[in-house]
Structure formats: structure tokens, C-alpha cells
Amino acid sequence: MICLDILKSLKKMIAVAARLCYSPVSVDELMEELSDEEVNKLVRFVVKSGHLSTTEHVNFTFTIEGVSRALTHQLVRHRMASYNQQSQRYVKFRDKFEYITPASIENDDDAMKKYNDLVSGIHDLYKELLDSGIDAEDARYILPNASETKIIVTMNGRELLHFFTVRCCNRAQWEIRELAINMLKQVKRVAPVVFEKAGPNCLRMPCPEGKFKCDNPPEASDFDA
């Protein structure tokens, strides 16, 4: 996964947006006037206070590969984002079919053999369907959630903060949690002030999951870049 496009002055844009609401001067003047110290102070204030509309002015784009369709079915539920995904309708997987294997299956020899045999059988039938003239858009109906996929995702700062809150939590499904942690580490490298407190709710307050809370909550260092 690679962070593709980061606005160079993203934290300054957040700070300018916050200051503009209460300032009589122009945006250009604010850009020139705000020192780096003032920018950091403003960004920390808006994030801590929850005035997150200003973080919507900066966008982050990621290319994501080596994940399952099971993961992307969850990912696209985050509606305040833009997506482009490899199509199973137009891309044919006759010669090479990659799939994701959960560790719980990988660590069980009997389950692993049955899993691989099933996926191999599905791929064989998929190729038979294509060879018999069935369109790829119909043959894909038998492909499993384990199918590897590629997707490009763009989210603004506000949506990312929400995404990290729910998907870095230990209660999130393991694959999307791994992705979210990886994404958080990526953005911390380029916008540490914006995302220094990002992560699950338990980093900032008592766990809201009630009886479902985990026994081993993560620590802030788990999400360091």
C-alpha cells in the first residue's frame, strides 16, 4: 500500500480553514501570517474539540493490493470516500487466481487442505465456464470472498479519523484492522499533528463497547509510524 497524493500544506490548510471562520483577512494573508507553531496549535485544537469540518479540506489517496473481497465489502461501507476497484466483470482470472487465507485456517493443517482444495476446485470450474463461452461477468458469481483484489481509495481527513476510530479497534475484523493500522501509520508519516491522537476510542476515553470490550486494549505506540 502506497500513499499516493498528499497535499503539501495540508495541516496549514486545516488551520487556515479554522481561522478563516473568524478572520476578516483573505486566505492568502492567512497562509502567509500563520507560523508553523500556530498551525500546529490550531490543528490540535480543532481535532481535540471535534470541529472536524476543517479536516475535510485535505484528501489522502491509497492504492491497496493483496486484500480480499471480504475486506473491500466492509471498506466501501465508509461512504464519504471515493473508490475504484479491479473489476471481476472485465478482468479474467483464467491463468492466475490469487486468494487470501485467514491465519486461523492457515494454522490448521486439515482446514488448510480443505480450504485450498475448495478454492482450487472453484477456480477450475471458473475456467471451465469461461472456456465454454460463459461471460466473465457471469462466471464470477462462483468466486469466493477470499478472492484477492486491488482498490484505490481516497478519503478526506475527517473520514479517515472516523475510519481509524472504528477499524483500528480490536473488535474490528482482523483483515480490515490490519489495513487500517497500516493506513494510519502511513498518514502519520506525512501529517503527524493531524493524526497524533487517531485510533480506537479507547486511546482517548473509556472503551464504549461495554460488555464487549477487549481484555488487551491497544496502546498508542501500536500505531506509531
PDB file of C-alpha atoms in Angstrom:
ATOM      1  CA  MET A   1       0.000   0.000   0.000  1.00  0.00           C
ATOM      2  CA  ILE A   2       1.381   3.390  -1.014  1.00  0.00           C
ATOM      3  CA  CYS A   3       0.160   6.824  -0.047  1.00  0.00           C
ATOM      4  CA  LEU A   4      -0.113   8.458  -3.474  1.00  0.00           C
ATOM      5  CA  ASP A   5      -1.208  12.040  -3.176  1.00  0.00           C
ATOM      6  CA  ILE A   6      -0.781  14.251  -0.136  1.00  0.00           C
ATOM      7  CA  LEU A   7      -1.480  17.967  -0.186  1.00  0.00           C
ATOM      8  CA  LYS A   8       1.872  19.571   0.677  1.00  0.00           C
ATOM      9  CA  SER A   9       0.456  22.166   3.030  1.00  0.00           C
ATOM     10  CA  LEU A  10      -2.342  20.015   4.370  1.00  0.00           C
ATOM     11  CA  LYS A  11      -2.038  20.928   8.024  1.00  0.00           C
ATOM     12  CA  LYS A  12      -1.804  24.616   7.104  1.00  0.00           C
ATOM     13  CA  MET A  13      -4.969  24.268   5.014  1.00  0.00           C
ATOM     14  CA  ILE A  14      -6.778  22.855   8.040  1.00  0.00           C
ATOM     15  CA  ALA A  15      -5.509  25.709  10.201  1.00  0.00           C
ATOM     16  CA  VAL A  16      -6.423  28.360   7.610  1.00  0.00           C
ATOM     17  CA  ALA A  17      -9.926  26.913   7.292  1.00  0.00           C
ATOM     18  CA  ALA A  18     -10.317  27.089  11.065  1.00  0.00           C
ATOM     19  CA  ARG A  19      -9.015  30.668  11.303  1.00  0.00           C
ATOM     20  CA  LEU A  20     -10.957  31.914   8.249  1.00  0.00           C
ATOM     21  CA  CYS A  21     -14.281  31.467  10.028  1.00  0.00           C
ATOM     22  CA  TYR A  22     -13.300  34.203  12.489  1.00  0.00           C
ATOM     23  CA  SER A  23     -10.961  36.386  10.439  1.00  0.00           C
ATOM     24  CA  PRO A  24     -11.628  39.465   8.255  1.00  0.00           C
ATOM     25  CA  VAL A  25      -8.494  38.928   6.141  1.00  0.00           C
ATOM     26  CA  SER A  26      -8.053  36.920   2.942  1.00  0.00           C
ATOM     27  CA  VAL A  27      -6.984  33.300   2.653  1.00  0.00           C
ATOM     28  CA  ASP A  28      -3.677  34.351   1.073  1.00  0.00           C
ATOM     29  CA  GLU A  29      -2.934  36.605   4.045  1.00  0.00           C
ATOM     30  CA  LEU A  30      -3.736  33.839   6.483  1.00  0.00           C
ATOM     31  CA  MET A  31      -1.448  31.451   4.595  1.00  0.00           C
ATOM     32  CA  GLU A  32       1.381  33.934   4.936  1.00  0.00           C
ATOM     33  CA  GLU A  33       0.691  35.009   8.518  1.00  0.00           C
ATOM     34  CA  LEU A  34       0.311  31.671  10.252  1.00  0.00           C
ATOM     35  CA  SER A  35       3.547  30.347  11.703  1.00  0.00           C
ATOM     36  CA  ASP A  36       4.222  26.623  11.941  1.00  0.00           C
ATOM     37  CA  GLU A  37       3.713  26.810  15.709  1.00  0.00           C
ATOM     38  CA  GLU A  38       0.322  28.499  15.246  1.00  0.00           C
ATOM     39  CA  VAL A  39      -0.664  25.942  12.626  1.00  0.00           C
ATOM     40  CA  ASN A  40       0.152  23.024  14.935  1.00  0.00           C
ATOM     41  CA  LYS A  41      -1.748  24.640  17.794  1.00  0.00           C
ATOM     42  CA  LEU A  42      -4.837  25.249  15.641  1.00  0.00           C
ATOM     43  CA  VAL A  43      -4.831  21.756  14.154  1.00  0.00           C
ATOM     44  CA  ARG A  44      -4.559  20.158  17.583  1.00  0.00           C
ATOM     45  CA  PHE A  45      -7.389  22.374  18.825  1.00  0.00           C
ATOM     46  CA  VAL A  46      -9.832  21.538  16.034  1.00  0.00           C
ATOM     47  CA  VAL A  47      -9.140  17.798  16.274  1.00  0.00           C
ATOM     48  CA  LYS A  48      -9.437  17.726  20.076  1.00  0.00           C
ATOM     49  CA  SER A  49     -12.587  19.878  20.090  1.00  0.00           C
ATOM     50  CA  GLY A  50     -14.264  17.799  17.380  1.00  0.00           C
ATOM     51  CA  HIS A  51     -14.607  20.745  14.964  1.00  0.00           C
ATOM     52  CA  LEU A  52     -13.613  18.405  12.160  1.00  0.00           C
ATOM     53  CA  SER A  53     -15.192  20.134   9.162  1.00  0.00           C
ATOM     54  CA  THR A  54     -11.834  21.833   8.545  1.00  0.00           C
ATOM     55  CA  THR A  55     -10.148  18.439   8.091  1.00  0.00           C
ATOM     56  CA  GLU A  56     -12.439  17.738   5.142  1.00  0.00           C
ATOM     57  CA  HIS A  57     -10.306  20.088   3.004  1.00  0.00           C
ATOM     58  CA  VAL A  58      -7.408  17.627   2.801  1.00  0.00           C
ATOM     59  CA  ASN A  59      -7.507  14.298   0.990  1.00  0.00           C
ATOM     60  CA  PHE A  60      -5.397  11.169   1.119  1.00  0.00           C
ATOM     61  CA  THR A  61      -5.244   8.590  -1.658  1.00  0.00           C
ATOM     62  CA  PHE A  62      -4.100   4.990  -1.170  1.00  0.00           C
ATOM     63  CA  THR A  63      -3.508   2.093  -3.529  1.00  0.00           C
ATOM     64  CA  ILE A  64      -4.390  -1.157  -1.794  1.00  0.00           C
ATOM     65  CA  GLU A  65      -3.459  -4.613  -3.049  1.00  0.00           C
ATOM     66  CA  GLY A  66      -3.282  -8.103  -1.596  1.00  0.00           C
ATOM     67  CA  VAL A  67      -6.602  -7.879   0.226  1.00  0.00           C
ATOM     68  CA  SER A  68      -9.782  -9.925  -0.095  1.00  0.00           C
ATOM     69  CA  ARG A  69     -13.189  -9.070  -1.436  1.00  0.00           C
ATOM     70  CA  ALA A  70     -14.403  -9.764   2.110  1.00  0.00           C
ATOM     71  CA  LEU A  71     -12.345  -6.756   3.205  1.00  0.00           C
ATOM     72  CA  THR A  72     -13.480  -4.409   0.440  1.00  0.00           C
ATOM     73  CA  HIS A  73     -17.126  -5.258   1.122  1.00  0.00           C
ATOM     74  CA  GLN A  74     -16.518  -3.699   4.543  1.00  0.00           C
ATOM     75  CA  LEU A  75     -14.352  -0.870   3.249  1.00  0.00           C
ATOM     76  CA  VAL A  76     -16.940   0.550   0.850  1.00  0.00           C
ATOM     77  CA  ARG A  77     -19.398   0.965   3.719  1.00  0.00           C
ATOM     78  CA  HIS A  78     -17.409   4.096   4.507  1.00  0.00           C
ATOM     79  CA  ARG A  79     -19.500   6.242   2.186  1.00  0.00           C
ATOM     80  CA  MET A  80     -17.573   9.518   2.435  1.00  0.00           C
ATOM     81  CA  ALA A  81     -14.831   8.217   0.175  1.00  0.00           C
ATOM     82  CA  SER A  82     -14.031   7.567  -3.479  1.00  0.00           C
ATOM     83  CA  TYR A  83     -13.249   4.087  -4.784  1.00  0.00           C
ATOM     84  CA  ASN A  84     -12.038   2.400  -7.951  1.00  0.00           C
ATOM     85  CA  GLN A  85     -11.688  -1.364  -7.751  1.00  0.00           C
ATOM     86  CA  GLN A  86     -10.380  -4.084 -10.042  1.00  0.00           C
ATOM     87  CA  SER A  87     -13.394  -5.458 -11.888  1.00  0.00           C
ATOM     88  CA  GLN A  88     -14.255  -9.161 -11.836  1.00  0.00           C
ATOM     89  CA  ARG A  89     -16.565  -8.402 -14.737  1.00  0.00           C
ATOM     90  CA  TYR A  90     -13.829  -7.301 -17.136  1.00  0.00           C
ATOM     91  CA  VAL A  91     -10.699  -8.929 -15.681  1.00  0.00           C
ATOM     92  CA  LYS A  92     -10.478 -12.675 -16.287  1.00  0.00           C
ATOM     93  CA  PHE A  93      -8.599 -14.832 -13.798  1.00  0.00           C
ATOM     94  CA  ARG A  94      -8.141 -17.889 -16.025  1.00  0.00           C
ATOM     95  CA  ASP A  95      -4.366 -18.251 -15.659  1.00  0.00           C
ATOM     96  CA  LYS A  96      -3.755 -16.827 -12.209  1.00  0.00           C
ATOM     97  CA  PHE A  97      -6.138 -16.632  -9.291  1.00  0.00           C
ATOM     98  CA  GLU A  98      -4.868 -15.178  -6.023  1.00  0.00           C
ATOM     99  CA  TYR A  99      -6.774 -15.540  -2.768  1.00  0.00           C
ATOM    100  CA  ILE A 100      -6.416 -14.579   0.880  1.00  0.00           C
ATOM    101  CA  THR A 101      -6.156 -17.187   3.629  1.00  0.00           C
ATOM    102  CA  PRO A 102      -7.025 -16.279   7.257  1.00  0.00           C
ATOM    103  CA  ALA A 103      -4.411 -17.248   9.825  1.00  0.00           C
ATOM    104  CA  SER A 104      -6.971 -19.335  11.730  1.00  0.00           C
ATOM    105  CA  ILE A 105      -7.270 -21.605   8.684  1.00  0.00           C
ATOM    106  CA  GLU A 106      -3.590 -21.453   7.777  1.00  0.00           C
ATOM    107  CA  ASN A 107      -2.637 -22.716  11.239  1.00  0.00           C
ATOM    108  CA  ASP A 108      -4.916 -25.759  10.979  1.00  0.00           C
ATOM    109  CA  ASP A 109      -3.469 -28.349   8.588  1.00  0.00           C
ATOM    110  CA  ASP A 110      -6.763 -30.139   7.954  1.00  0.00           C
ATOM    111  CA  ALA A 111      -8.710 -26.915   7.454  1.00  0.00           C
ATOM    112  CA  MET A 112      -5.954 -25.532   5.218  1.00  0.00           C
ATOM    113  CA  LYS A 113      -6.033 -28.553   2.909  1.00  0.00           C
ATOM    114  CA  LYS A 114      -9.825 -28.441   2.590  1.00  0.00           C
ATOM    115  CA  TYR A 115      -9.720 -24.677   2.026  1.00  0.00           C
ATOM    116  CA  ASN A 116      -7.098 -24.894  -0.713  1.00  0.00           C
ATOM    117  CA  ASP A 117      -8.870 -27.834  -2.356  1.00  0.00           C
ATOM    118  CA  LEU A 118     -12.164 -25.937  -2.405  1.00  0.00           C
ATOM    119  CA  VAL A 119     -10.661 -22.742  -3.817  1.00  0.00           C
ATOM    120  CA  SER A 120      -8.742 -24.765  -6.417  1.00  0.00           C
ATOM    121  CA  GLY A 121     -11.965 -26.510  -7.416  1.00  0.00           C
ATOM    122  CA  ILE A 122     -13.772 -23.186  -7.712  1.00  0.00           C
ATOM    123  CA  HIS A 123     -11.005 -21.865  -9.949  1.00  0.00           C
ATOM    124  CA  ASP A 124     -11.151 -24.990 -12.145  1.00  0.00           C
ATOM    125  CA  LEU A 125     -14.913 -24.574 -12.583  1.00  0.00           C
ATOM    126  CA  TYR A 126     -14.466 -20.847 -13.260  1.00  0.00           C
ATOM    127  CA  LYS A 127     -12.039 -21.661 -16.090  1.00  0.00           C
ATOM    128  CA  GLU A 128     -14.435 -24.297 -17.460  1.00  0.00           C
ATOM    129  CA  LEU A 129     -17.235 -21.745 -17.541  1.00  0.00           C
ATOM    130  CA  LEU A 130     -15.071 -19.238 -19.400  1.00  0.00           C
ATOM    131  CA  ASP A 131     -13.875 -21.897 -21.852  1.00  0.00           C
ATOM    132  CA  SER A 132     -17.469 -22.950 -22.540  1.00  0.00           C
ATOM    133  CA  GLY A 133     -18.367 -19.386 -23.555  1.00  0.00           C
ATOM    134  CA  ILE A 134     -19.844 -18.092 -20.305  1.00  0.00           C
ATOM    135  CA  ASP A 135     -19.128 -14.377 -19.930  1.00  0.00           C
ATOM    136  CA  ALA A 136     -16.721 -13.409 -17.166  1.00  0.00           C
ATOM    137  CA  GLU A 137     -19.452 -11.245 -15.609  1.00  0.00           C
ATOM    138  CA  ASP A 138     -21.469 -14.429 -15.034  1.00  0.00           C
ATOM    139  CA  ALA A 139     -18.639 -16.852 -14.282  1.00  0.00           C
ATOM    140  CA  ARG A 140     -17.528 -14.549 -11.455  1.00  0.00           C
ATOM    141  CA  TYR A 141     -20.658 -15.481  -9.477  1.00  0.00           C
ATOM    142  CA  ILE A 142     -18.859 -18.549  -8.124  1.00  0.00           C
ATOM    143  CA  LEU A 143     -15.729 -16.683  -6.993  1.00  0.00           C
ATOM    144  CA  PRO A 144     -15.293 -16.612  -3.187  1.00  0.00           C
ATOM    145  CA  ASN A 145     -14.986 -13.710  -0.760  1.00  0.00           C
ATOM    146  CA  ALA A 146     -11.366 -14.836  -0.408  1.00  0.00           C
ATOM    147  CA  SER A 147     -10.611 -13.554  -3.934  1.00  0.00           C
ATOM    148  CA  GLU A 148      -7.672 -11.123  -3.919  1.00  0.00           C
ATOM    149  CA  THR A 149      -8.498  -7.652  -5.195  1.00  0.00           C
ATOM    150  CA  LYS A 150      -6.982  -4.237  -5.780  1.00  0.00           C
ATOM    151  CA  ILE A 151      -8.600  -0.914  -4.972  1.00  0.00           C
ATOM    152  CA  ILE A 152      -7.737   2.795  -4.937  1.00  0.00           C
ATOM    153  CA  VAL A 153      -9.287   4.755  -2.082  1.00  0.00           C
ATOM    154  CA  THR A 154      -9.462   8.490  -1.400  1.00  0.00           C
ATOM    155  CA  MET A 155     -10.700   9.779   1.950  1.00  0.00           C
ATOM    156  CA  ASN A 156     -10.623  13.218   3.484  1.00  0.00           C
ATOM    157  CA  GLY A 157      -9.115  13.831   6.902  1.00  0.00           C
ATOM    158  CA  ARG A 158     -12.410  13.704   8.754  1.00  0.00           C
ATOM    159  CA  GLU A 159     -13.468  10.381   7.261  1.00  0.00           C
ATOM    160  CA  LEU A 160     -10.041   8.915   7.962  1.00  0.00           C
ATOM    161  CA  LEU A 161     -10.260   9.912  11.628  1.00  0.00           C
ATOM    162  CA  HIS A 162     -13.624   8.120  11.821  1.00  0.00           C
ATOM    163  CA  PHE A 163     -12.271   5.145   9.858  1.00  0.00           C
ATOM    164  CA  PHE A 164      -9.366   4.754  12.274  1.00  0.00           C
ATOM    165  CA  THR A 165     -11.695   5.031  15.275  1.00  0.00           C
ATOM    166  CA  VAL A 166     -13.848   2.076  14.240  1.00  0.00           C
ATOM    167  CA  ARG A 167     -11.419  -0.050  12.205  1.00  0.00           C
ATOM    168  CA  CYS A 168      -8.323   0.109  14.437  1.00  0.00           C
ATOM    169  CA  CYS A 169     -10.420  -1.221  17.318  1.00  0.00           C
ATOM    170  CA  ASN A 170      -9.676  -4.783  18.433  1.00  0.00           C
ATOM    171  CA  ARG A 171     -13.313  -5.630  17.729  1.00  0.00           C
ATOM    172  CA  ALA A 172     -12.893  -4.846  14.031  1.00  0.00           C
ATOM    173  CA  GLN A 173     -12.478  -7.803  11.674  1.00  0.00           C
ATOM    174  CA  TRP A 174      -8.800  -8.781  11.557  1.00  0.00           C
ATOM    175  CA  GLU A 175      -8.080  -8.039   7.881  1.00  0.00           C
ATOM    176  CA  ILE A 176      -9.580  -4.558   7.740  1.00  0.00           C
ATOM    177  CA  ARG A 177      -7.981  -3.796  11.122  1.00  0.00           C
ATOM    178  CA  GLU A 178      -4.562  -4.641   9.699  1.00  0.00           C
ATOM    179  CA  LEU A 179      -5.301  -2.377   6.737  1.00  0.00           C
ATOM    180  CA  ALA A 180      -6.484   0.484   8.958  1.00  0.00           C
ATOM    181  CA  ILE A 181      -3.371   0.279  11.143  1.00  0.00           C
ATOM    182  CA  ASN A 182      -1.171   0.296   8.043  1.00  0.00           C
ATOM    183  CA  MET A 183      -3.022   3.322   6.649  1.00  0.00           C
ATOM    184  CA  LEU A 184      -2.757   5.155   9.982  1.00  0.00           C
ATOM    185  CA  LYS A 185       0.995   4.591  10.085  1.00  0.00           C
ATOM    186  CA  GLN A 186       1.236   5.923   6.521  1.00  0.00           C
ATOM    187  CA  VAL A 187      -0.607   9.177   7.213  1.00  0.00           C
ATOM    188  CA  LYS A 188       1.235   9.730  10.487  1.00  0.00           C
ATOM    189  CA  ARG A 189       4.443   9.991   8.465  1.00  0.00           C
ATOM    190  CA  VAL A 190       3.114  12.938   6.452  1.00  0.00           C
ATOM    191  CA  ALA A 191       0.606  14.508   8.859  1.00  0.00           C
ATOM    192  CA  PRO A 192       1.644  13.575  12.415  1.00  0.00           C
ATOM    193  CA  VAL A 193      -0.092  16.547  14.039  1.00  0.00           C
ATOM    194  CA  VAL A 194      -3.435  15.754  12.400  1.00  0.00           C
ATOM    195  CA  PHE A 195      -3.370  12.054  13.323  1.00  0.00           C
ATOM    196  CA  GLU A 196      -1.330  12.001  16.535  1.00  0.00           C
ATOM    197  CA  LYS A 197      -4.414  11.034  18.595  1.00  0.00           C
ATOM    198  CA  ALA A 198      -6.039   8.882  15.874  1.00  0.00           C
ATOM    199  CA  GLY A 199      -7.015   5.291  16.571  1.00  0.00           C
ATOM    200  CA  PRO A 200      -9.720   3.469  18.525  1.00  0.00           C
ATOM    201  CA  ASN A 201     -11.823   5.284  21.105  1.00  0.00           C
ATOM    202  CA  CYS A 202     -10.034   3.585  23.986  1.00  0.00           C
ATOM    203  CA  LEU A 203      -6.935   5.711  23.329  1.00  0.00           C
ATOM    204  CA  ARG A 204      -8.903   8.844  24.241  1.00  0.00           C
ATOM    205  CA  MET A 205     -11.678   7.738  26.583  1.00  0.00           C
ATOM    206  CA  PRO A 206     -13.070   4.704  28.409  1.00  0.00           C
ATOM    207  CA  CYS A 207     -13.981   1.935  25.972  1.00  0.00           C
ATOM    208  CA  PRO A 208     -17.562   2.458  24.705  1.00  0.00           C
ATOM    209  CA  GLU A 209     -18.057  -1.232  23.828  1.00  0.00           C
ATOM    210  CA  GLY A 210     -19.438  -2.112  27.262  1.00  0.00           C
ATOM    211  CA  LYS A 211     -19.512  -5.864  27.908  1.00  0.00           C
ATOM    212  CA  PHE A 212     -17.869  -6.427  24.522  1.00  0.00           C
ATOM    213  CA  LYS A 213     -14.694  -4.538  25.403  1.00  0.00           C
ATOM    214  CA  CYS A 214     -11.461  -6.462  24.848  1.00  0.00           C
ATOM    215  CA  ASP A 215      -9.108  -7.730  27.545  1.00  0.00           C
ATOM    216  CA  ASN A 216      -5.982  -6.360  25.888  1.00  0.00           C
ATOM    217  CA  PRO A 217      -6.700  -2.861  24.537  1.00  0.00           C
ATOM    218  CA  PRO A 218      -4.099  -1.400  22.163  1.00  0.00           C
ATOM    219  CA  GLU A 219      -1.668   1.293  23.165  1.00  0.00           C
ATOM    220  CA  ALA A 220      -0.870   4.483  21.264  1.00  0.00           C
ATOM    221  CA  SER A 221       2.569   3.103  20.394  1.00  0.00           C
ATOM    222  CA  ASP A 222       0.908   0.290  18.432  1.00  0.00           C
ATOM    223  CA  PHE A 223       0.009   2.843  15.774  1.00  0.00           C
ATOM    224  CA  ASP A 224       3.294   4.740  15.573  1.00  0.00           C
ATOM    225  CA  ALA A 225       4.686   5.291  12.086  1.00  0.00           C
TER     226      ALA A 225
END
